[in-house]
PDB file of C-alpha atoms in Angstrom:
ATOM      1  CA  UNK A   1      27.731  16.807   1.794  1.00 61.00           C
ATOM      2  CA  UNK A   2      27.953  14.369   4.721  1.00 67.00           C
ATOM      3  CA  UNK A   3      24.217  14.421   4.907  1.00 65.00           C
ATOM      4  CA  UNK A   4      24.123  13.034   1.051  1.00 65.00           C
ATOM      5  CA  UNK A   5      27.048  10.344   1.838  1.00 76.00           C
ATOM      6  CA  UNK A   6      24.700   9.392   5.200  1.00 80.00           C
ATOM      7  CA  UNK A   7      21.473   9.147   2.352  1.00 80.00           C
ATOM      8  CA  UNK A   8      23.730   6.878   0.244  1.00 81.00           C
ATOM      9  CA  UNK A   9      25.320   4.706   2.968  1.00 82.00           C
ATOM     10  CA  UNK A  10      22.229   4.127   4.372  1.00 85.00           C
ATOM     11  CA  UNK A  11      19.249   4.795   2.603  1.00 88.00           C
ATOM     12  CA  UNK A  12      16.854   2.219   4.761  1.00 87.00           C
ATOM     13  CA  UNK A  13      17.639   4.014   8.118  1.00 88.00           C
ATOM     14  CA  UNK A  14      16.349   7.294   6.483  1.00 89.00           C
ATOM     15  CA  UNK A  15      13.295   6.039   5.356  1.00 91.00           C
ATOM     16  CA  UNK A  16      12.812   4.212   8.575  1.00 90.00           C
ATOM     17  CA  UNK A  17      13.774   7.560  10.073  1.00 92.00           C
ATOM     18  CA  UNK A  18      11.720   9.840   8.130  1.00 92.00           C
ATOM     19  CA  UNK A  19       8.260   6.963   8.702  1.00 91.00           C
ATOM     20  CA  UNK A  20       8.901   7.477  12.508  1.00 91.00           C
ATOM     21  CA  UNK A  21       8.852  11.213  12.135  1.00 91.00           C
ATOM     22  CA  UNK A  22       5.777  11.160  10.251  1.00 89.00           C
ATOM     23  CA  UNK A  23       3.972   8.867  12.226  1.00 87.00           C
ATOM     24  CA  UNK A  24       4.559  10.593  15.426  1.00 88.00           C
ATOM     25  CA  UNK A  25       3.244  13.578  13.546  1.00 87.00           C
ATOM     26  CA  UNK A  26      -0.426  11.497  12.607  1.00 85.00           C
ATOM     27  CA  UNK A  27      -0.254  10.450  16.181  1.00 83.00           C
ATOM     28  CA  UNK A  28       0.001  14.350  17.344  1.00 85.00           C
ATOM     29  CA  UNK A  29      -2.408  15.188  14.522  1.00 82.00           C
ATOM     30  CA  UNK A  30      -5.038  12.610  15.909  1.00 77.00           C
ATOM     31  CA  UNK A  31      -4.632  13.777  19.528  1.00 80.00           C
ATOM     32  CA  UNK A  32      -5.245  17.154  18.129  1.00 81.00           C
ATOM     33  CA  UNK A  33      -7.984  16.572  16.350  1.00 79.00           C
ATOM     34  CA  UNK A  34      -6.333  18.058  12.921  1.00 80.00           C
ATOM     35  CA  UNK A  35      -8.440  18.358   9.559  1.00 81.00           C
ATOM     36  CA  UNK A  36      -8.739  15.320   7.598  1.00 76.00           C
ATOM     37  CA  UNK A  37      -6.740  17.461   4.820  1.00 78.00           C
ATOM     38  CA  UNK A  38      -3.779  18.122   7.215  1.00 81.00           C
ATOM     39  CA  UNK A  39      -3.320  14.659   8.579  1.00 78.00           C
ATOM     40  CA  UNK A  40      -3.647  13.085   5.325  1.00 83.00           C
ATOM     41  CA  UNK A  41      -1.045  15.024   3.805  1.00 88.00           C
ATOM     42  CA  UNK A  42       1.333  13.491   6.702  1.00 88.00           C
ATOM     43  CA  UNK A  43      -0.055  10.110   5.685  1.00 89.00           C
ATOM     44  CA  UNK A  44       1.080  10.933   1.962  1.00 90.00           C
ATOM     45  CA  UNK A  45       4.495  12.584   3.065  1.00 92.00           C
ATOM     46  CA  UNK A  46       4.918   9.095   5.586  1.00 91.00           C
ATOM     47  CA  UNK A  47       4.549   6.432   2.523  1.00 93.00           C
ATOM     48  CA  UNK A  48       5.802   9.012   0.035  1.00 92.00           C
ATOM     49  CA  UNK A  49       9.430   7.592   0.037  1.00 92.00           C
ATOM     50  CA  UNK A  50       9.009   4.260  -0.095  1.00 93.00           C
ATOM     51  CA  UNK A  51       6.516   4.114  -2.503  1.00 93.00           C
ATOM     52  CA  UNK A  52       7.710   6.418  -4.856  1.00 94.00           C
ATOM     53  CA  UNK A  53      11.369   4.680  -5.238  1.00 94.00           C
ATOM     54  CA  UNK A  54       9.154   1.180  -5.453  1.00 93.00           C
ATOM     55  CA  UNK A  55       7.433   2.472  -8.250  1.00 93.00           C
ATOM     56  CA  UNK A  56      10.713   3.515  -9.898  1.00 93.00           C
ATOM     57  CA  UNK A  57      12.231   0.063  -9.486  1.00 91.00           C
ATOM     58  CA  UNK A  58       9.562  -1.564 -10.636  1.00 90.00           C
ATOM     59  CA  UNK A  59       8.817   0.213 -13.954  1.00 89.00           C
ATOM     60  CA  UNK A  60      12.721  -0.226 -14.606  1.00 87.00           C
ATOM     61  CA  UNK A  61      11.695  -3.859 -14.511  1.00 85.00           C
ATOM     62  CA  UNK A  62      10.208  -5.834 -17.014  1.00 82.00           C
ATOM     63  CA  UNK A  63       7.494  -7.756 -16.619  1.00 73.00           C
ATOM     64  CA  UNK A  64       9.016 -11.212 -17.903  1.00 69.00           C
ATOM     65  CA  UNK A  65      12.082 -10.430 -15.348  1.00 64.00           C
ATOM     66  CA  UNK A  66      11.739 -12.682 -12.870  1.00 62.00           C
ATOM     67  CA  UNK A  67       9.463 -15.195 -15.154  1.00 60.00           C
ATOM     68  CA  UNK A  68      12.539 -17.880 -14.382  1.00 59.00           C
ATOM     69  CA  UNK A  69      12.489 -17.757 -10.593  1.00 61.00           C
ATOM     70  CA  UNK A  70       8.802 -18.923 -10.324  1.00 60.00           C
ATOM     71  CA  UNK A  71       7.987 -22.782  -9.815  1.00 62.00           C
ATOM     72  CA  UNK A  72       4.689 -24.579 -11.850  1.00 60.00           C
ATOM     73  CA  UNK A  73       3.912 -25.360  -8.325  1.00 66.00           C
ATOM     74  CA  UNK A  74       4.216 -21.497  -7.168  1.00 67.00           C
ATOM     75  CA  UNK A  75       1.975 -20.464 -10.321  1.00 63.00           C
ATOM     76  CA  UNK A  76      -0.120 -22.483  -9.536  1.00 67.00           C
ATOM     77  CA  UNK A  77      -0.849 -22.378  -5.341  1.00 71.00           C
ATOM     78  CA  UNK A  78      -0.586 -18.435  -6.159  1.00 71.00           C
ATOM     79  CA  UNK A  79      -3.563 -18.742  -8.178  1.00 73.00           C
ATOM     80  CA  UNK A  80      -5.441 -21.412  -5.987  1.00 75.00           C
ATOM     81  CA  UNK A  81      -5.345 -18.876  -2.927  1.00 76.00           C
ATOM     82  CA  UNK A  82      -6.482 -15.878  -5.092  1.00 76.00           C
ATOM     83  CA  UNK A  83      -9.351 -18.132  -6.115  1.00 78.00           C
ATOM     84  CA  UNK A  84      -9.662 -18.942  -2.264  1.00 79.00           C
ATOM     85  CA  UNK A  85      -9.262 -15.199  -1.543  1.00 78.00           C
ATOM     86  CA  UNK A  86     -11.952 -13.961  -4.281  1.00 78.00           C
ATOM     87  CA  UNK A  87     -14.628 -16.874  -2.711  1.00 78.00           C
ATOM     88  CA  UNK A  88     -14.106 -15.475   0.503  1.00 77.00           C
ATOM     89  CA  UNK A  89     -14.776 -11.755  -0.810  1.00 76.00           C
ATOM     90  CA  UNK A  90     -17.919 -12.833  -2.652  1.00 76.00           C
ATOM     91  CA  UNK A  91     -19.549 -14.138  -0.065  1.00 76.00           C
ATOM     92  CA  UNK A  92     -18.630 -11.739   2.409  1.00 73.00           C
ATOM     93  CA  UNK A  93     -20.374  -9.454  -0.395  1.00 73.00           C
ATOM     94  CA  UNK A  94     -23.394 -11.432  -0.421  1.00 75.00           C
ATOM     95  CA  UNK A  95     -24.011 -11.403   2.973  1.00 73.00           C
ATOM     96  CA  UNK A  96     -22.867  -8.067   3.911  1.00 72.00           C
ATOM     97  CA  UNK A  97     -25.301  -6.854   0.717  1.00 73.00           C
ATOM     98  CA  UNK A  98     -28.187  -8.203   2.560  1.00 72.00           C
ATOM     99  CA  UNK A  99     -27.728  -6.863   5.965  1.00 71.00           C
ATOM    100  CA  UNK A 100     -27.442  -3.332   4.357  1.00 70.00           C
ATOM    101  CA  UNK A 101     -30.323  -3.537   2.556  1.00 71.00           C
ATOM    102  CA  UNK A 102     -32.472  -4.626   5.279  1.00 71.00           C
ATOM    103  CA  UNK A 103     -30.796  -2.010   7.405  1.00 69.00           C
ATOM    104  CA  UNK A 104     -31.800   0.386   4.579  1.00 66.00           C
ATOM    105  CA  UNK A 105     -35.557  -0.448   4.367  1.00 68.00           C
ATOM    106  CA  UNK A 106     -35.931  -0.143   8.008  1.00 65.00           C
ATOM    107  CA  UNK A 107     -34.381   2.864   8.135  1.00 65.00           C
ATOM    108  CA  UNK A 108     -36.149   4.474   4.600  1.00 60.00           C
ATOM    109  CA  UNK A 109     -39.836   2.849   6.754  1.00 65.00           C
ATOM    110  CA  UNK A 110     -40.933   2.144   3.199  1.00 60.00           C
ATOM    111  CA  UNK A 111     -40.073   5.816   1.304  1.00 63.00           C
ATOM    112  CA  UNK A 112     -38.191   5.114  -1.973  1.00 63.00           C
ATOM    113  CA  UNK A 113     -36.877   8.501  -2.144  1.00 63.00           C
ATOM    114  CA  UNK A 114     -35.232   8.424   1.446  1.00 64.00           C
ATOM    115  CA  UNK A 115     -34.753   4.534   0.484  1.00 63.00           C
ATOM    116  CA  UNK A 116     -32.616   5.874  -2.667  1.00 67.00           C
ATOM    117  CA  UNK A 117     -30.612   8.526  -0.499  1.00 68.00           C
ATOM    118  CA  UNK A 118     -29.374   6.376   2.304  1.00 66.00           C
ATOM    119  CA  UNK A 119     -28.643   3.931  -0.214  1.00 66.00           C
ATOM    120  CA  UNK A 120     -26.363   6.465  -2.038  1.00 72.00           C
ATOM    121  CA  UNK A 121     -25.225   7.899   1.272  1.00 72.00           C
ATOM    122  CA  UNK A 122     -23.974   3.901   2.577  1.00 71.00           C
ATOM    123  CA  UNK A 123     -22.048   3.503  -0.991  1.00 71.00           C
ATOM    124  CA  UNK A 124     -20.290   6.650  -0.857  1.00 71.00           C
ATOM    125  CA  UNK A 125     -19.160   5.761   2.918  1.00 71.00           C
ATOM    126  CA  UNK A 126     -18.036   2.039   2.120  1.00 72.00           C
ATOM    127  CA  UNK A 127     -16.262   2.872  -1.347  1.00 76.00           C
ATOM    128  CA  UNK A 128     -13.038   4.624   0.450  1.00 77.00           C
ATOM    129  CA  UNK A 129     -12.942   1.245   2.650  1.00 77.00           C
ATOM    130  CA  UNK A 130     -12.980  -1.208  -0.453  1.00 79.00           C
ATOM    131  CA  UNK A 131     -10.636   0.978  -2.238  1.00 82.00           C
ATOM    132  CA  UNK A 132      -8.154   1.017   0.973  1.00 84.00           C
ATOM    133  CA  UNK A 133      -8.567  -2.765   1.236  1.00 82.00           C
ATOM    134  CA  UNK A 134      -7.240  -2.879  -2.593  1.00 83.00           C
ATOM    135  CA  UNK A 135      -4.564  -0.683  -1.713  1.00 88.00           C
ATOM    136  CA  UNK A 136      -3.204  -2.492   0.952  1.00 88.00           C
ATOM    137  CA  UNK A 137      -4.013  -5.878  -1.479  1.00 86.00           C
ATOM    138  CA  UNK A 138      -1.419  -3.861  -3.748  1.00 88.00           C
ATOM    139  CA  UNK A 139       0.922  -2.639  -0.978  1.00 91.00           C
ATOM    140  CA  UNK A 140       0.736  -6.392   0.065  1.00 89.00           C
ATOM    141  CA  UNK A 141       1.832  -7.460  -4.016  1.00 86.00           C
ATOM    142  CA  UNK A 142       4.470  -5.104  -4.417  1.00 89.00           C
ATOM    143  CA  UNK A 143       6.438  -5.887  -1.145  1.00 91.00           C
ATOM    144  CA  UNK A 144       6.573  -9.590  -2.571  1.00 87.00           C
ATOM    145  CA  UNK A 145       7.330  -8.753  -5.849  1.00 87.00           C
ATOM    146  CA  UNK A 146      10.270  -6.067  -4.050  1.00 90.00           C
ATOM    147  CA  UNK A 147      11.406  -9.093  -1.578  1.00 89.00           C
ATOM    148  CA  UNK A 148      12.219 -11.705  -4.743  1.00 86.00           C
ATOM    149  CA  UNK A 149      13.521  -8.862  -6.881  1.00 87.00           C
ATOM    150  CA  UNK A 150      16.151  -6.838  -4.475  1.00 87.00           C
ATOM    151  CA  UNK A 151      15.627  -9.323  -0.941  1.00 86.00           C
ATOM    152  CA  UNK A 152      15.784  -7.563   2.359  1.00 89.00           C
ATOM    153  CA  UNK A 153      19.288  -6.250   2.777  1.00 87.00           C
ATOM    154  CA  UNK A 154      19.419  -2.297   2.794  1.00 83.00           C
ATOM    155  CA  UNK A 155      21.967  -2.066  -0.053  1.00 80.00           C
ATOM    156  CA  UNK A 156      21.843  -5.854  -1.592  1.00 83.00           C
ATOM    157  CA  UNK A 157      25.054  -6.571  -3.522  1.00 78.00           C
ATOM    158  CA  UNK A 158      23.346  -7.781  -6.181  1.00 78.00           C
ATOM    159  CA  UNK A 159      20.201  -7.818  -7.086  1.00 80.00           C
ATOM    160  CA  UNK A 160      17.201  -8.543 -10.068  1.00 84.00           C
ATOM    161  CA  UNK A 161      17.203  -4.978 -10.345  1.00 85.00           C
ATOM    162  CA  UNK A 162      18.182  -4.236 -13.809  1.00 84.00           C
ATOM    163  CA  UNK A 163      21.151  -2.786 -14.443  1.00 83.00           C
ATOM    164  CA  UNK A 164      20.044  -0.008 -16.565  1.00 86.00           C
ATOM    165  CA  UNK A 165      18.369   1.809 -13.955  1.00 88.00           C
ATOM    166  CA  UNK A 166      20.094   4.722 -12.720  1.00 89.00           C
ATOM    167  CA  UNK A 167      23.556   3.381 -14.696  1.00 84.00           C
ATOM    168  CA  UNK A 168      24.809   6.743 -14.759  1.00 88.00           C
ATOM    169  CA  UNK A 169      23.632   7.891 -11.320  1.00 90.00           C
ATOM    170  CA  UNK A 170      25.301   4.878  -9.081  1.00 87.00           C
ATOM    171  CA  UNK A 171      24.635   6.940  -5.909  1.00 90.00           C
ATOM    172  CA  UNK A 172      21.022   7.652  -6.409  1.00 90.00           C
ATOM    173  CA  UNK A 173      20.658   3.702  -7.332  1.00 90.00           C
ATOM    174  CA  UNK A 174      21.903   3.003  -4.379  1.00 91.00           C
ATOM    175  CA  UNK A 175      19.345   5.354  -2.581  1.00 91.00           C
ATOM    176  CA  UNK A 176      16.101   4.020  -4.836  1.00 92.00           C
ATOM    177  CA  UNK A 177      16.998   0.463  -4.130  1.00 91.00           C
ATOM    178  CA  UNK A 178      17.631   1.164  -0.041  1.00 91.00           C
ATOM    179  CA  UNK A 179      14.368   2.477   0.053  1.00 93.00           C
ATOM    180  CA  UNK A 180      12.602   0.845  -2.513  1.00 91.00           C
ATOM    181  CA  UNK A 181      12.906  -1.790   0.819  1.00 93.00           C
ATOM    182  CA  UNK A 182       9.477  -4.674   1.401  1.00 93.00           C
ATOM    183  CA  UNK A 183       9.717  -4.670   4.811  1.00 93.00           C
ATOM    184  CA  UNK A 184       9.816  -0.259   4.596  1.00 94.00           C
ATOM    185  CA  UNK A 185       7.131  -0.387   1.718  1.00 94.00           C
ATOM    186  CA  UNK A 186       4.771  -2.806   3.690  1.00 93.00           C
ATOM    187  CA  UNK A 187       5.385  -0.717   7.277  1.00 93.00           C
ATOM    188  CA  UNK A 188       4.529   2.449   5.777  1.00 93.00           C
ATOM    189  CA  UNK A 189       1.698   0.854   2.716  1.00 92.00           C
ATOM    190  CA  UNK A 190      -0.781  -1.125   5.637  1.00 91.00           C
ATOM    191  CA  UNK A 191      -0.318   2.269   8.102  1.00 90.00           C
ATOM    192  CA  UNK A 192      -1.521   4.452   5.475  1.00 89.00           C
ATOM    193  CA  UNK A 193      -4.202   1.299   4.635  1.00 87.00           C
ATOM    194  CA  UNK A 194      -5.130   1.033   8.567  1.00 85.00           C
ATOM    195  CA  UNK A 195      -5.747   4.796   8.856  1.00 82.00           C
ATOM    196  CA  UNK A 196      -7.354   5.405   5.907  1.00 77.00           C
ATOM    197  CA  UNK A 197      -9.904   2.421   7.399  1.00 74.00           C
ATOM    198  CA  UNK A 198      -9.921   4.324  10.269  1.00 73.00           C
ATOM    199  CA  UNK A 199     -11.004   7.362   9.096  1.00 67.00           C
ATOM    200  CA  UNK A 200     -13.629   5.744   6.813  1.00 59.00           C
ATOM    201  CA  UNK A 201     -15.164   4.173  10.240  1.00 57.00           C
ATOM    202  CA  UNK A 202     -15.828   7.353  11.630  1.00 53.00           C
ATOM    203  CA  UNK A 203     -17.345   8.637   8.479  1.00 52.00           C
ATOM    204  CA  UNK A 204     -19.206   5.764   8.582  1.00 51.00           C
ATOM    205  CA  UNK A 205     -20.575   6.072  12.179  1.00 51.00           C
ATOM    206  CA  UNK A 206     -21.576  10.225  11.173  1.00 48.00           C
ATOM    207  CA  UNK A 207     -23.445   8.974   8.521  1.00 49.00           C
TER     208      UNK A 207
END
C-alpha cells in the first residue's frame, strides 16, 4: 500500500529510479560480455516505462489537440529545418553510397557473385543503424510533442492531456502522466538509440 501511494506521489522518481537500475544492469551486462538477447531485454525493460505511458497519453490525444498552440511562424521554421535536415541526409547518402560501393568492388576484385554477397552482407549491417537513427528521430518528436502537451513538472496541475483519459482511474492518471515525462522519455529513448548504434558498430566491424 505505501509502495502504490509512493508510485502515485511520485511517479517521475520511479521511472528515474527504475532507468538507473536498468542501466547499471547494461553496464554489468557489457562488462560481462552478456548475449545480445539478454542485454537487449534490459534495454527494453529500461525504456519500457516511459515509453509505454507516452504512447498511452498520446493516443488519448487527438491529433488536432494542440493545433491552437502552434504559430504560422513555428509551422513554418519546423518545416524549413526538416527540409534542412532531409538535404543533409541525402547527401550524406550520396556520398556515403559511393564510398561503399567502391569499398565493395575492391573487396569483390571484380566477382559479381562475391560482389552481390558483400553487398547484401553491408545492407543487412547498416539497416539496424538507419532504423535506430529513426527511432531516436521519433524519441526526439515525441519528447516535444510530451513537453507542449503535459510540460516538465512530475505531476503538472494541469495539463493538454485530455481529460478523458483515465477519468475513472485518477491515481493511475496521475502515474501515466508522471512518467509519460520528455526529459524521462528522451533519457531513456537516445540510451536505447546510442546502444543499439553501438551494437550495430560491432556487427559492423565482424562483418
Amino acid at each position: 500500500m505505501l509502495l502504490g501511494t509512493s508510485i502515485t506521489r511520485h511517479p517521475l522518481a520511479w521511472g528515474g529510479a527504475w532507468a538507473a537500475l536498468f542501466g547499471a544492469g547494461i553496464v554489468v551486462a557489457a562488462f560481462l560480455d552478456w548475449p545480445t538477447w539478454a542485454w537487449s531485454l534490459l534495454v527494453a525493460a529500461l525504456v519500457g516505462p516511459s515509453l509505454v505511458a507516452t504512447i498511452v497519453v498520446l493516443r488519448a490525444t487527438p491529433r488536432d489537440h494542440l493545433a491552437h498552440r502552434t504559430s504560422v511562424f513555428g509551422h513554418f521554421f519546423s518545416r524549413y529545418l526538416a527540409l534542412v535536415a532531409a538535404f543533409i541526409a541525402w547527401s550524406g547518402s550520396v556520398v556515403l553510397g559511393a564510398a561503399i560501393s567502391t569499398s565493395i568492388q575492391l573487396a569483390a576484385e571484380g566477382n559479381e557473385a562475391e560482389l552481390t554477397g558483400i553487398g547484401f552482407e553491408v545492407l543487412a549491417a547498416l539497416t539496424p543503424v538507419a532504423v535506430t537513427v529513426l527511432w531516436a528521430a521519433l524519441i526526439v518528436r515525441c519528447s516535444w510533442f510530451l513537453a507542449r502537451l503535459r510540460g516538465w513538472s512530475e505531476a503538472p496541475a494541469t495539463s493538454e492531456v485530455p481529460d478523458a483519459m483515465f477519468s475513472a482511474r485518477p491515481r493511475l492518471r496521475r502515474i501515466v502522466i508522471g512518467l509519460a515525462h520528455p526529459g524521462l522519455l528522451l533519457a531513456t529513448g537516445l540510451a536505447s538509440a546510442l546502444l543499439a548504434v553501438l551494437a550495430a558498430e560491432v556487427e559492423l566491424a565482424v562483418v
